[in-house]
Coordinates of N, CA and C and ligand atoms in Angstrom, one line a residue:
M1 N 0.9 -0.9 -0.1 CA 0.4 -0.5 0.0 C 1.1 1.1 0.2
I2 N 0.6 2.2 -1.0 CA 1.5 2.9 -0.8 C 0.7 4.4 0.0
Q3 N 1.8 5.0 0.6 CA 0.9 6.0 1.7 C 1.1 7.4 1.1
M4 N 0.1 8.3 0.7 CA 0.3 9.4 0.1 C 0.0 10.4 1.0
G5 N 0.9 11.8 0.2 CA 0.4 13.5 1.6 C -0.8 13.4 1.2
N6 N -1.6 14.5 2.5 CA -2.6 15.1 1.7 C -2.4 15.5 0.0
K7 N -1.8 16.2 0.2 CA -2.4 16.8 -1.4 C -2.8 15.9 -2.2
L8 N -1.8 14.3 -2.8 CA -2.1 13.5 -3.4 C -3.2 12.9 -3.2
E9 N -3.6 13.0 -2.0 CA -4.7 12.2 -1.9 C -6.1 13.3 -2.6
S10 N -6.0 14.2 -2.5 CA -6.6 15.4 -2.5 C -6.9 15.2 -3.9
V11 N -5.7 15.2 -5.2 CA -5.5 15.1 -6.2 C -6.3 13.9 -6.9
K12 N -6.3 12.4 -6.5 CA -7.0 11.5 -6.5 C -8.0 11.5 -6.2
S13 N -8.1 12.1 -4.6 CA -9.7 12.0 -4.9 C -10.9 13.1 -6.1
F14 N -10.5 14.2 -6.6 CA -10.7 15.0 -7.6 C -10.8 14.5 -8.9
F15 N -9.7 13.6 -9.5 CA -10.2 12.8 -10.8 C -10.3 11.8 -10.5
D16 N -10.3 11.4 -9.6 CA -11.4 9.9 -9.6 C -12.6 9.9 -9.9
Q17 N -13.4 11.1 -9.8 CA -14.9 11.5 -10.4 C -14.5 12.2 -11.5
P18 N -14.1 11.4 -12.9 CA -14.0 12.2 -14.6 C -14.4 12.8 -14.6
R19 N -16.0 13.0 -14.8 CA -16.9 14.3 -15.3 C -16.5 15.4 -14.5
R20 N -16.4 15.7 -13.7 CA -15.6 16.9 -13.2 C -14.4 17.3 -13.7
Y21 N -13.8 16.6 -14.5 CA -12.7 17.5 -15.6 C -13.2 16.9 -16.7
L22 N -14.1 16.0 -17.3 CA -13.8 16.0 -18.6 C -15.3 17.3 -18.8
S23 N -16.0 16.9 -18.3 CA -17.1 17.3 -18.6 C -16.9 19.1 -18.9
R24 N -15.9 20.1 -18.6 CA -15.9 21.1 -18.8 C -14.4 21.4 -19.7
S25 N -13.7 20.3 -19.9 CA -12.8 20.2 -20.4 C -12.3 19.5 -21.9
S26 N -13.8 19.3 -22.7 CA -13.2 18.4 -23.5 C -12.2 19.1 -24.9
C27 N -12.5 20.8 -24.8 CA -12.4 21.0 -26.0 C -11.1 21.7 -26.2
D28 N -10.7 21.5 -23.8 CA -8.9 21.5 -24.1 C -8.4 20.8 -24.4
V29 N -8.9 19.3 -24.0 CA -7.8 18.3 -24.3 C -8.0 17.6 -25.5
R30 N -9.2 18.0 -26.6 CA -9.3 18.5 -27.9 C -7.9 18.8 -28.8
V31 N -7.7 20.2 -28.3 CA -6.7 20.9 -28.7 C -5.3 20.4 -28.3
R32 N -5.4 20.2 -27.1 CA -3.8 19.3 -26.6 C -3.7 17.9 -27.8
T33 N -4.5 17.3 -27.7 CA -4.5 16.2 -28.6 C -3.8 16.4 -30.0
E34 N -4.2 17.6 -30.3 CA -3.9 18.1 -31.9 C -2.5 18.5 -31.6
T35 N -2.1 19.3 -31.2 CA -0.7 20.1 -30.8 C 0.0 19.3 -31.0
V36 N 0.0 17.9 -29.9 CA 0.8 17.0 -29.7 C 1.2 16.2 -30.8
Q37 N 0.4 15.4 -31.6 CA 0.3 15.3 -33.0 C 0.9 16.0 -34.2
K38 N 0.4 17.5 -33.9 CA 1.6 18.1 -35.3 C 2.8 18.5 -34.6
F39 N 2.9 18.4 -33.4 CA 4.5 18.8 -32.8 C 5.2 17.4 -33.1
V40 N 4.4 15.9 -33.1 CA 5.7 14.9 -33.5 C 5.5 14.1 -34.7
R41 N 4.7 15.3 -35.8 CA 3.7 14.5 -37.0 C 5.3 14.0 -37.6
W42 N 6.0 14.4 -38.1 CA 7.2 13.3 -38.8 C 8.2 12.1 -38.3
K43 N 7.8 12.2 -36.6 CA 8.4 10.9 -35.9 C 8.2 9.8 -35.4
Q44 N 8.9 9.6 -35.7 CA 8.1 7.7 -34.9 C 8.9 7.3 -33.3
F45 N 7.9 7.5 -32.6 CA 8.9 6.7 -31.5 C 8.7 5.7 -30.9
D46 N 9.7 4.6 -30.8 CA 9.6 3.4 -29.9 C 9.0 3.3 -29.0
S47 N 9.0 4.3 -28.0 CA 8.9 4.1 -26.3 C 8.3 5.8 -25.8
V48 N 7.2 5.7 -25.4 CA 6.2 7.2 -25.2 C 5.4 6.9 -23.7
L49 N 5.5 8.0 -22.7 CA 5.7 7.6 -21.6 C 4.3 9.1 -21.3
D50 N 3.4 9.3 -20.8 CA 2.4 9.9 -20.8 C 2.3 10.2 -19.2
I51 N 2.5 10.7 -18.8 CA 2.8 11.1 -16.9 C 1.4 12.3 -16.8
G52 N 0.2 11.6 -16.2 CA -0.6 12.3 -15.4 C -2.0 12.0 -16.5
C53 N -1.9 11.1 -17.4 CA -2.9 10.6 -18.8 C -4.5 10.9 -19.3
G54 N -4.7 11.3 -17.5 CA -6.3 11.6 -17.7 C -6.9 10.1 -18.5
D55 N -7.5 10.4 -19.3 CA -8.5 9.7 -20.0 C -7.7 9.2 -21.2
G56 N -6.5 9.6 -21.1 CA -5.6 9.1 -22.4 C -5.8 9.8 -24.2
S57 N -6.4 10.3 -23.8 CA -6.9 10.9 -25.4 C -5.7 11.5 -26.1
V58 N -5.1 12.4 -25.2 CA -3.5 12.6 -25.8 C -2.6 12.1 -26.4
S59 N -2.5 10.7 -25.5 CA -0.9 9.5 -25.9 C -1.9 8.5 -27.2
R60 N -3.4 8.2 -27.1 CA -3.6 7.1 -27.8 C -3.9 7.5 -29.6
P61 N -3.3 8.9 -29.7 CA -3.5 8.6 -31.2 C -1.5 8.3 -31.5
L62 N -1.0 8.2 -30.4 CA 0.7 7.9 -30.8 C 1.1 6.0 -31.0
A63 N -0.4 5.4 -30.2 CA -0.2 4.3 -30.5 C 0.2 3.7 -32.0
T64 N 0.8 2.5 -31.8 CA 0.9 1.2 -33.0 C 1.3 0.5 -32.5
T65 N 1.3 -0.7 -33.3 CA 1.8 -1.5 -32.7 C 3.0 -2.4 -32.3
G66 N 3.7 -0.8 -32.8 CA 5.6 -1.0 -32.8 C 5.8 -0.1 -31.5
T67 N 4.9 0.4 -30.9 CA 5.3 1.3 -30.1 C 4.8 0.9 -28.3
R68 N 5.6 1.0 -27.5 CA 5.8 0.9 -26.6 C 5.2 2.0 -25.4
I69 N 3.7 2.2 -25.0 CA 3.2 3.1 -24.5 C 3.2 2.7 -22.9
T70 N 3.6 3.8 -22.1 CA 3.4 3.8 -20.6 C 2.8 4.8 -20.3
L71 N 1.3 4.5 -19.2 CA 0.6 5.8 -19.1 C 0.4 5.9 -17.6
V72 N 0.6 6.6 -17.0 CA 1.0 6.7 -15.5 C -0.5 8.2 -15.1
D73 N -0.9 7.4 -14.1 CA -2.1 8.2 -13.6 C -2.7 7.8 -12.1
I74 N -2.5 8.9 -11.1 CA -2.5 8.5 -9.6 C -4.2 8.2 -9.4
S75 N -5.5 8.7 -10.5 CA -6.5 8.3 -10.5 C -7.0 7.0 -11.3
T76 N -7.7 5.8 -10.5 CA -7.9 4.5 -11.0 C -8.6 4.9 -12.1
A77 N -9.9 5.6 -12.0 CA -10.6 5.6 -12.7 C -10.2 6.6 -14.1
M78 N -9.9 7.2 -13.7 CA -9.2 8.4 -15.5 C -8.1 7.0 -15.8
L79 N -7.2 6.0 -15.2 CA -6.5 5.1 -15.9 C -7.3 4.0 -16.7
S80 N -8.2 3.4 -15.6 CA -9.4 2.8 -16.8 C -10.1 2.7 -17.6
L81 N -10.4 4.7 -18.0 CA -11.1 5.0 -18.9 C -9.8 5.1 -20.2
A82 N -9.2 5.7 -19.7 CA -7.7 6.0 -20.8 C -7.6 4.2 -21.5
R83 N -7.5 2.9 -20.8 CA -7.4 1.7 -21.2 C -8.5 1.2 -21.9
S84 N -9.6 2.1 -21.5 CA -10.9 1.5 -22.6 C -10.6 1.4 -23.7
K85 N -9.8 2.8 -24.1 CA -9.4 3.6 -25.9 C -8.3 2.4 -26.7
Y86 N -7.7 1.3 -25.9 CA -6.8 0.3 -26.3 C -7.8 -0.9 -26.4
D87 N -7.4 -1.3 -28.5 CA -7.9 -2.6 -28.6 C -7.0 -3.9 -27.7
E88 N -7.6 -5.0 -28.5 CA -6.3 -6.1 -27.5 C -5.3 -6.1 -28.1
E89 N -5.1 -6.0 -29.1 CA -3.7 -5.9 -29.6 C -2.6 -4.6 -30.0
L90 N -3.1 -3.3 -29.7 CA -2.3 -2.5 -29.4 C -2.2 -2.5 -27.3
E91 N -2.9 -3.2 -26.7 CA -2.9 -3.5 -25.7 C -1.5 -3.8 -25.3
K92 N -1.2 -4.6 -26.1 CA 0.0 -6.1 -25.8 C 1.1 -4.6 -25.8
N93 N 1.4 -3.6 -25.9 CA 2.8 -3.2 -25.7 C 2.3 -1.9 -25.1
L94 N 1.2 -2.1 -23.9 CA 0.4 -0.9 -23.4 C 1.1 -1.3 -21.9
E95 N 1.4 -0.3 -21.1 CA 1.6 -0.7 -19.0 C 1.2 0.2 -18.4
L96 N 0.3 0.2 -17.7 CA -0.5 0.9 -16.7 C 0.3 1.0 -15.6
V97 N -0.3 2.1 -15.4 CA 0.7 2.3 -14.0 C -0.3 3.4 -12.6
N98 N -0.9 2.5 -12.5 CA -1.6 3.9 -11.5 C -1.1 4.1 -10.2
T99 N 0.0 5.1 -9.7 CA 0.6 6.0 -8.7 C 1.0 7.4 -9.0
D100 N 1.4 7.7 -7.9 CA 2.1 8.9 -8.1 C 3.3 9.1 -9.1
F101 N 3.3 10.0 -10.3 CA 4.6 9.5 -10.9 C 5.9 9.7 -10.4
M102 N 6.3 10.3 -9.0 CA 7.5 10.5 -8.3 C 7.7 9.0 -7.5
A103 N 6.6 8.3 -7.5 CA 6.9 7.3 -6.6 C 7.4 6.1 -7.8
T104 N 7.3 6.4 -9.0 CA 6.9 5.2 -10.1 C 9.2 4.8 -10.1
Q105 N 9.7 3.8 -10.8 CA 10.9 3.6 -10.7 C 10.9 2.7 -11.7
F106 N 10.7 3.8 -13.0 CA 11.4 3.4 -14.3 C 12.7 3.7 -14.6
T107 N 13.0 2.5 -15.4 CA 14.3 3.1 -16.2 C 15.2 4.0 -16.5
P108 N 15.9 4.5 -16.0 CA 16.5 6.1 -16.9 C 16.6 6.0 -18.1
A109 N 16.3 6.7 -18.8 CA 17.2 7.2 -20.1 C 16.4 5.8 -21.2
S110 N 14.9 6.1 -20.7 CA 14.4 4.7 -21.7 C 13.2 4.7 -22.2
Y111 N 12.8 6.6 -22.3 CA 11.7 6.8 -23.4 C 12.0 7.9 -24.2
D112 N 11.7 7.6 -25.4 CA 11.9 8.9 -26.4 C 10.8 9.9 -26.8
L113 N 9.8 9.5 -26.0 CA 8.5 10.9 -25.8 C 8.2 10.4 -24.8
I114 N 7.9 11.7 -23.7 CA 7.7 11.8 -22.3 C 6.3 13.1 -22.8
I115 N 5.3 12.9 -22.8 CA 4.2 13.9 -22.0 C 4.0 14.4 -20.7
C116 N 3.5 15.6 -20.6 CA 3.1 15.6 -19.2 C 2.3 16.8 -19.4
L117 N 0.6 16.7 -19.7 CA -0.1 17.9 -19.8 C -0.5 18.3 -18.6
G118 N -0.7 19.6 -18.0 CA -1.9 20.0 -17.5 C -1.6 19.2 -16.1
V119 N -0.7 18.6 -15.9 CA -0.1 17.8 -14.9 C 0.8 18.9 -13.6
L120 N 1.2 19.5 -14.5 CA 2.8 20.0 -13.4 C 2.0 21.4 -12.1
A121 N 0.7 21.7 -12.5 CA 0.1 22.3 -11.5 C -0.5 21.7 -10.1
H122 N -1.0 20.1 -10.9 CA -0.9 19.7 -9.6 C -0.6 18.9 -8.7
V123 N 0.9 18.8 -8.9 CA 1.9 17.6 -8.2 C 2.7 18.5 -7.4
E124 N 3.4 17.3 -6.4 CA 3.7 18.5 -5.1 C 5.1 19.1 -5.6
S125 N 5.3 18.7 -6.7 CA 6.8 19.7 -6.7 C 6.7 19.7 -8.1
P126 N 6.8 20.5 -8.6 CA 7.0 20.8 -10.4 C 8.4 20.5 -10.7
E127 N 9.2 21.8 -9.9 CA 10.8 21.1 -10.6 C 11.4 19.6 -10.4
E128 N 10.5 18.6 -9.4 CA 11.2 17.6 -9.4 C 10.4 17.0 -10.6
T129 N 9.8 17.0 -10.5 CA 8.9 15.9 -11.9 C 9.6 16.7 -12.8
I130 N 9.8 17.8 -13.5 CA 10.8 18.4 -14.5 C 11.9 17.6 -14.8
A131 N 12.3 17.3 -13.3 CA 14.2 16.7 -13.1 C 13.7 15.2 -13.5
K132 N 13.0 14.9 -12.5 CA 12.7 13.3 -13.4 C 12.4 12.8 -14.2
M133 N 11.7 14.3 -15.0 CA 11.3 13.6 -16.4 C 13.2 13.2 -17.3
V134 N 13.7 14.2 -17.1 CA 15.1 14.5 -17.8 C 15.9 12.9 -17.8
T135 N 15.7 12.5 -16.4 CA 16.3 11.4 -16.2 C 15.8 10.3 -17.4
L136 N 14.3 10.0 -17.5 CA 13.8 9.3 -18.2 C 14.0 9.0 -19.5
L137 N 14.7 10.4 -20.3 CA 14.7 10.7 -21.5 C 15.7 9.9 -22.4
K138 N 15.3 9.1 -22.7 CA 16.6 9.1 -24.0 C 17.6 10.3 -24.3
P139 N 18.8 10.2 -24.9 CA 19.5 11.2 -25.0 C 18.7 12.3 -26.6
H140 N 18.3 11.6 -27.9 CA 17.7 12.4 -28.8 C 16.2 12.3 -28.6
G141 N 15.9 12.4 -27.1 CA 14.3 12.1 -26.8 C 13.4 13.5 -27.3
K142 N 12.1 13.3 -26.7 CA 11.4 15.1 -26.7 C 10.6 14.9 -25.5
I143 N 10.5 15.7 -24.9 CA 9.2 15.8 -23.8 C 8.2 16.8 -24.0
I144 N 7.2 16.6 -24.0 CA 6.3 17.6 -24.5 C 5.3 17.9 -22.6
I145 N 5.7 19.1 -22.6 CA 4.8 20.1 -21.3 C 3.5 21.1 -21.5
E146 N 2.7 20.8 -20.5 CA 1.7 21.9 -21.1 C 1.0 22.4 -19.2
F147 N 1.5 23.3 -19.5 CA 1.0 24.2 -18.2 C 0.0 25.8 -18.1
T148 N -0.7 26.7 -17.4 CA -1.1 27.8 -17.1 C -0.2 28.5 -16.9
D149 N 0.3 29.9 -17.5 CA 1.1 30.9 -17.1 C -0.4 31.5 -16.0
S150 N 0.1 31.7 -14.8 CA -0.6 31.8 -13.7 C -0.5 33.5 -13.8
R151 N 0.3 34.5 -14.4 CA 0.8 35.5 -14.2 C 0.1 36.5 -15.3
H152 N -0.6 35.5 -16.4 CA -0.9 36.6 -17.8 C -2.3 37.2 -17.4
F153 N -2.7 38.2 -18.2 CA -4.0 38.5 -17.5 C -4.9 37.8 -17.7
M154 N -5.2 37.2 -19.2 CA -6.0 35.9 -19.3 C -6.7 35.3 -17.8
K155 N -5.5 34.8 -17.4 CA -5.6 33.9 -16.7 C -6.2 34.5 -14.8
R156 N -5.5 35.7 -14.9 CA -5.9 36.5 -13.8 C -7.7 37.3 -13.7
I157 N -7.9 37.9 -14.9 CA -9.7 38.2 -15.1 C -10.3 36.4 -14.7
S158 N -10.1 35.8 -15.1 CA -10.4 34.5 -15.0 C -10.6 34.0 -13.5
D159 N -9.4 34.1 -12.7 CA -9.8 33.4 -11.8 C -10.2 34.8 -10.5
K160 N -10.2 35.9 -10.8 CA -10.9 37.0 -10.2 C -12.6 36.8 -10.5
L161 N -12.9 36.8 -11.3 CA -14.1 36.3 -12.0 C -14.8 34.9 -11.1
R162 N -14.0 34.2 -11.3 CA -14.4 32.8 -10.6 C -14.5 33.0 -8.8
R163 N -13.6 33.7 -8.1 CA -13.4 34.2 -6.7 C -14.4 34.6 -6.5
I164 N -15.2 36.0 -7.2 CA -17.0 36.5 -6.9 C -17.8 35.6 -7.5
V165 N -18.1 34.6 -8.5 CA -18.9 33.6 -8.3 C -19.0 33.0 -7.7
R166 N -18.2 32.3 -7.3 CA -18.1 30.5 -7.1 C -16.5 31.1 -5.8
P167 N -16.9 31.8 -4.7 CA -16.1 31.7 -3.5 C -15.4 30.5 -3.2
S168 N -15.9 29.4 -3.0 CA -15.4 28.3 -2.9 C -15.2 27.3 -3.9
S169 N -13.7 27.1 -4.1 CA -13.6 26.2 -4.9 C -14.0 24.8 -4.5
S170 N -14.0 24.0 -6.4 CA -14.7 22.7 -6.2 C -13.5 21.8 -5.9
A171 N -12.6 22.4 -6.0 CA -10.8 21.4 -5.4 C -10.7 21.6 -4.0
D172 N -10.0 20.6 -3.6 CA -10.0 21.2 -2.0 C -8.8 20.6 -1.7
Y173 N -7.8 21.2 -2.8 CA -6.1 21.7 -3.0 C -5.7 23.2 -4.0
V174 N -4.8 23.5 -3.8 CA -4.5 24.5 -4.2 C -4.0 24.2 -5.4
L175 N -3.9 25.3 -6.6 CA -2.9 24.9 -7.8 C -2.1 25.4 -7.8
N176 N -0.3 24.4 -8.0 CA 0.6 25.4 -8.1 C 0.6 26.4 -9.1
P177 N 0.8 27.9 -8.8 CA 1.0 28.8 -9.5 C 2.5 28.7 -10.8
L178 N 1.9 28.4 -11.6 CA 3.3 28.8 -12.5 C 3.4 29.5 -13.5
S179 N 4.3 30.7 -13.7 CA 4.6 31.8 -14.6 C 4.9 31.2 -15.7
A180 N 5.0 31.6 -16.6 CA 6.3 31.2 -18.1 C 7.3 31.4 -17.7
P181 N 7.4 32.6 -17.2 CA 8.9 32.8 -17.0 C 9.9 31.9 -16.2
E182 N 9.0 31.3 -14.7 CA 9.5 30.4 -13.9 C 9.7 29.0 -14.7
V183 N 8.8 28.7 -15.4 CA 8.8 27.1 -16.7 C 10.3 27.4 -17.0
M184 N 10.5 28.7 -17.8 CA 11.1 28.6 -18.8 C 12.7 28.0 -18.0
T185 N 12.6 28.9 -16.5 CA 14.1 28.8 -15.8 C 14.3 27.4 -15.4
L186 N 13.1 26.5 -15.1 CA 13.1 25.2 -15.1 C 14.1 24.7 -15.6
V187 N 13.0 24.6 -17.4 CA 13.6 24.0 -18.5 C 15.7 24.6 -18.4
G188 N 15.4 25.5 -18.9 CA 16.8 25.9 -18.8 C 18.0 25.0 -17.9
K189 N 17.3 25.2 -16.3 CA 17.9 24.7 -15.4 C 18.6 22.9 -15.3
Y190 N 17.5 22.4 -16.1 CA 17.4 21.0 -16.5 C 18.1 20.9 -17.5
K191 N 18.8 21.7 -18.5 CA 19.6 21.5 -19.7 C 18.6 21.1 -20.7
L192 N 17.2 21.6 -21.1 CA 16.5 21.3 -21.5 C 16.2 22.7 -22.6
K193 N 16.0 22.3 -24.0 CA 16.0 23.9 -25.1 C 14.2 23.6 -25.2
C194 N 13.7 24.8 -25.6 CA 12.6 24.8 -25.7 C 12.3 24.8 -28.1
E195 N 12.2 23.9 -28.3 CA 12.0 24.1 -29.8 C 10.6 24.4 -30.2
S196 N 10.0 24.4 -29.7 CA 8.5 25.2 -29.8 C 7.7 24.9 -29.2
I197 N 6.7 26.3 -29.1 CA 5.3 26.6 -28.6 C 4.4 26.8 -28.8
Y198 N 3.2 26.5 -29.0 CA 1.8 26.9 -29.2 C 1.4 27.4 -28.1
R199 N 0.4 28.1 -28.1 CA -0.7 29.2 -27.1 C -1.5 29.4 -27.6
Y200 N -2.5 29.2 -26.2 CA -3.7 29.5 -26.2 C -4.3 29.5 -25.3
S201 N -5.9 30.2 -25.3 CA -6.7 30.3 -24.3 C -7.8 29.3 -24.1
W202 N -8.3 28.7 -23.2 CA -9.5 28.2 -23.9 C -11.3 28.7 -23.0
W203 N -10.8 30.0 -22.7 CA -12.1 30.5 -22.0 C -12.7 29.9 -20.8
A204 N -12.2 29.9 -20.2 CA -12.3 28.9 -18.8 C -12.7 29.9 -17.7
F205 N -13.6 31.4 -18.3 CA -14.7 31.8 -17.4 C -15.1 31.2 -16.6
P206 N -15.9 31.5 -15.6 CA -16.8 30.5 -14.9 C -17.8 30.5 -15.0
G207 N -18.5 29.3 -15.5 CA -19.9 29.2 -15.8 C -19.8 28.8 -17.2
T208 N -18.8 29.3 -18.2 CA -18.4 29.1 -19.7 C -19.1 28.2 -20.2
H209 N -18.5 26.4 -19.5 CA -18.9 25.8 -20.2 C -20.2 24.9 -19.8
R210 N -21.1 25.8 -19.3 CA -22.3 25.7 -19.1 C -23.4 26.2 -20.1
V211 N -23.0 27.5 -20.9 CA -23.7 28.1 -21.6 C -23.4 27.8 -23.1
I212 N -22.0 27.5 -23.1 CA -21.3 27.0 -24.5 C -20.9 25.6 -24.8
P213 N -21.3 25.5 -25.6 CA -21.2 24.0 -26.1 C -19.7 23.7 -26.3
Q214 N -19.0 22.6 -25.9 CA -17.8 22.1 -26.0 C -17.3 22.5 -27.3
D215 N -17.8 22.3 -28.2 CA -17.5 22.1 -29.9 C -17.3 23.6 -30.1
L216 N -18.2 24.4 -29.8 CA -18.4 25.6 -30.4 C -17.0 26.6 -29.3
L217 N -16.8 26.4 -28.3 CA -15.6 26.6 -27.6 C -14.2 26.0 -28.4
Y218 N -14.4 24.7 -28.5 CA -13.2 24.6 -30.1 C -13.3 25.7 -30.9
L219 N -14.1 25.9 -32.3 CA -13.9 26.2 -33.0 C -13.4 27.8 -32.5
M220 N -14.1 28.6 -31.6 CA -13.9 30.0 -31.3 C -12.1 29.7 -31.0
T221 N -12.1 28.7 -30.3 CA -10.5 28.9 -29.8 C -9.5 28.7 -31.2
R222 N -9.3 27.8 -32.2 CA -9.2 27.7 -33.4 C -9.2 29.0 -34.1
F223 N -10.8 29.5 -34.1 CA -10.8 30.8 -35.0 C -9.7 31.6 -34.4
M224 N -10.1 32.2 -33.0 CA -9.2 32.7 -32.2 C -7.3 32.5 -32.5
F225 N -7.3 31.2 -32.3 CA -5.5 31.2 -31.7 C -4.9 30.4 -33.4
G226 N -6.4 29.7 -33.9 CA -5.1 28.6 -35.2 C -4.3 28.0 -34.6
D227 N -3.9 27.2 -35.3 CA -3.1 25.5 -34.4 C -1.8 26.0 -34.9
V228 N -1.1 25.1 -34.7 CA 0.2 25.1 -34.5 C 1.1 25.7 -35.9
D229 N 0.4 25.4 -36.8 CA 0.9 26.2 -37.7 C 0.6 27.3 -38.9
Q230 N -0.2 28.2 -37.6 CA -0.9 29.1 -38.2 C -0.6 30.3 -37.2
R231 N -0.4 29.7 -35.7 CA -0.3 30.4 -34.3 C -0.8 31.9 -34.0
R232 N -1.9 32.2 -34.5 CA -2.8 34.0 -34.0 C -2.3 34.3 -32.7
N233 N -2.2 35.3 -32.5 CA -2.6 35.7 -31.4 C -1.9 35.3 -29.9
S234 N -0.9 34.4 -30.4 CA -0.5 33.8 -28.9 C -0.4 34.7 -27.8
W235 N 0.0 36.3 -27.8 CA 0.3 36.9 -26.6 C -1.2 37.0 -25.8
L236 N -2.2 36.2 -26.5 CA -4.0 36.8 -25.8 C -3.8 34.8 -25.2
G237 N -2.6 34.0 -25.1 CA -2.9 32.6 -24.9 C -2.2 32.5 -23.6
N238 N -3.0 32.1 -22.5 CA -2.0 31.3 -21.0 C -1.8 29.6 -20.9
E239 N -2.1 29.5 -21.9 CA -2.1 27.9 -21.9 C -1.0 27.7 -23.0
Y240 N 0.5 27.2 -22.5 CA 1.4 27.1 -23.0 C 1.4 25.7 -23.5
I241 N 1.8 24.8 -24.4 CA 2.8 23.6 -24.9 C 3.6 23.7 -25.3
C242 N 4.5 22.7 -24.6 CA 5.6 23.2 -25.6 C 6.9 22.1 -25.4
L243 N 7.2 21.9 -26.6 CA 8.3 21.1 -26.6 C 9.9 21.1 -26.4
L244 N 10.1 20.2 -25.5 CA 11.5 20.7 -25.5 C 12.5 19.1 -26.1
S245 N 13.8 19.3 -26.0 CA 14.7 18.2 -26.2 C 16.3 18.4 -25.2
I246 N 16.9 17.3 -25.1 CA 18.1 17.8 -24.4 C 18.8 18.8 -25.3
R247 N 19.6 19.9 -24.4 CA 20.2 20.6 -25.2 C 21.4 20.5 -25.5
Ligands
SAM301 C1 -5.9 17.8 -15.8 S1 -5.9 16.4 -15.9 C2 -4.5 16.2 -17.4 C3 -5.2 14.9 -18.3 C4 -4.4 14.5 -19.5 N1 -2.6 14.9 -19.3 C5 -5.0 15.5 -20.8 O1 -4.1 16.9 -20.9 O2 -6.2 15.6 -20.4 C6 -4.5 16.1 -14.9 C7 -4.4 14.2 -14.7 O3 -2.9 14.1 -13.8 C8 -3.1 13.2 -12.8 N2 -2.2 13.2 -12.1 C9 -2.2 14.6 -11.0 N3 -1.1 14.5 -10.3 C10 -0.3 13.2 -10.1 C11 0.7 12.6 -10.2 N4 1.5 13.2 -9.2 N5 1.2 11.6 -10.8 C12 0.4 10.9 -11.5 N6 -0.9 11.3 -12.1 C13 -1.5 12.1 -11.3 C14 -4.6 13.4 -12.1 O4 -5.4 12.5 -12.2 C15 -5.1 13.9 -13.9 O5 -5.9 12.5 -14.5

């Protein structure tokens, strides 16, 4: 039995009710999935590690019969949703790990591609998480991270509105506030370089998901920000998806 701290217990119990997250995030998950696919479209990977895989949507398109996929998630419910996306053939190369990423004991330098989207805000230490990712990466491998820039004015506006509309938060833990400069400093500290960044915002104002269907939010996001090939209005984007490699 793994002993977990209070924060990890709270994270697990929040995501063990996947609808709380997925019902208001399907637009965001779709943008993340498509961005990852575009970032790696010319590459083939033997081994992919998806940290905090959620319902598995982001890494599932990368699964082939020749790719070893490892999905890690602290939430049992999320991991079982992710597993349901794999058929018998692809399951042969699938490893599911239901624990805190920091408690995993993978072989160093064993992954070509490591994905960690929407997770750094929830972990106990974003720095230790990035440091551990680097140890697991093969020398010419790639890392893709996603985080919300907590200092961006779009994020500040949505936080202020949320505090007015809903003074008590639905999650019973505090998200790590990560600013873009702080994350870029960590990227440099661990000898990573940023090859590409896609920025967008997903209209996460309070109540938005109740009045605007996720498909429409998706169209609005694409209209405003384009995709990886177009990259419009990046300065308005508080969500960062970064493709990293070792310097
Ligand atoms: C915001 S969701 C993102 C899911 C997915 N990566 C995506 O982009 O759609 C965060 C996920 O990370 C998982 N998670 C959070 N902290 C974790 C940790 N320390 N170790 C493993 N998984 C974690 C949660 O259970 C949840 O499924």
